Amino acid sequence: MQESSSDPAPANDERHTITADREAIEERAAIIEFDGGLSRIEAEALAGITPDPDRHCWPHTTAMNTAEIDTFSARVHLFTRHGLDTTEAEKLADSLATRDRQADDRRVCLECRNLRRSGGLWRCGQPHRAGWAGADLPGDLVNLLQRCEGFTS
Ligand code: SF4
């Protein structure tokens, strides 16, 4: 018999094997948990399930997950390179983590590749795309959430 494109994958397909293995391991963990009176985490460890390091983090809880921590650290590094002190940089990075969770599409100039600092003044490398007459930017604008046509990540 010829297989049509809508036929399910054959039983020896690797995807079936992976799913079956995963189901068997999870069933083993459930048995260990209930029969052994262990916590789910202990049972999963004994069953050979590698725990997800982010299982107790965002979006399951408010704690930052691995990706958020990496982004937070990168932003603090970037902001301190731009001259913010560590406290300011961490505060801004923290507020941007909240922004990201809210799927807010606004950005700050301090995240933009077009931002320059020269002689203690902030300058935009794409003022016309950004809608500015000149390159100089007011100091209080660079950490303000906004939508800018010139923003470059
Ligand atoms: S392009 Fe826009 S976001 Fe980027 S530095 Fe200029 S004004 Fe700021």
Coordinates of N, CA and C in Angstrom, one line a residue, residues 7 11 18 35 47 52 56 61 70 82 84 93 126 134-135 138 145-146 149:
D7 N -0.9 10.3 5.8 CA -0.7 9.2 6.7 C 0.2 9.6 7.9
A11 N 5.6 3.8 12.8 CA 5.8 3.6 14.3 C 7.3 3.6 14.6
I18 N 11.1 9.1 20.6 CA 11.4 10.1 21.5 C 10.2 10.4 22.4
D35 N 4.4 6.0 44.8 CA 4.7 4.8 45.6 C 5.8 5.0 46.6
A47 N 14.1 9.4 38.2 CA 13.6 8.8 36.9 C 14.5 9.2 35.8
D52 N 14.2 21.3 34.5 CA 14.2 22.5 33.7 C 14.7 23.6 34.7
H56 N 10.8 27.2 38.0 CA 10.2 28.0 39.0 C 10.3 29.5 38.7
T61 N 6.5 31.9 37.7 CA 6.5 32.8 38.8 C 7.1 34.2 38.4
D70 N 20.3 36.7 31.6 CA 21.3 37.0 30.6 C 21.1 38.4 29.9
H82 N 27.8 53.1 28.8 CA 27.4 54.4 28.3 C 27.5 55.5 29.5
L84 N 26.3 55.1 32.9 CA 25.4 55.1 34.0 C 26.1 54.4 35.2
A93 N 17.6 48.4 33.7 CA 17.5 47.0 33.2 C 16.3 46.3 33.8
Q126 N 21.1 58.7 13.9 CA 20.1 58.7 12.8 C 19.0 59.8 13.1
G134 N 18.4 67.9 14.7 CA 19.9 67.7 14.8 C 20.2 66.5 15.6
A135 N 21.5 66.2 15.8 CA 22.0 65.0 16.4 C 21.9 65.0 17.9
P138 N 18.4 65.5 24.2 CA 18.3 65.9 25.6 C 18.7 64.8 26.5
L145 N 11.2 55.6 27.8 CA 10.5 54.7 26.8 C 9.8 55.5 25.7
Q146 N 10.1 55.1 24.5 CA 9.5 55.8 23.4 C 9.4 54.9 22.1
E149 N 11.4 55.7 15.0 CA 11.6 55.0 13.6 C 13.1 54.7 13.4

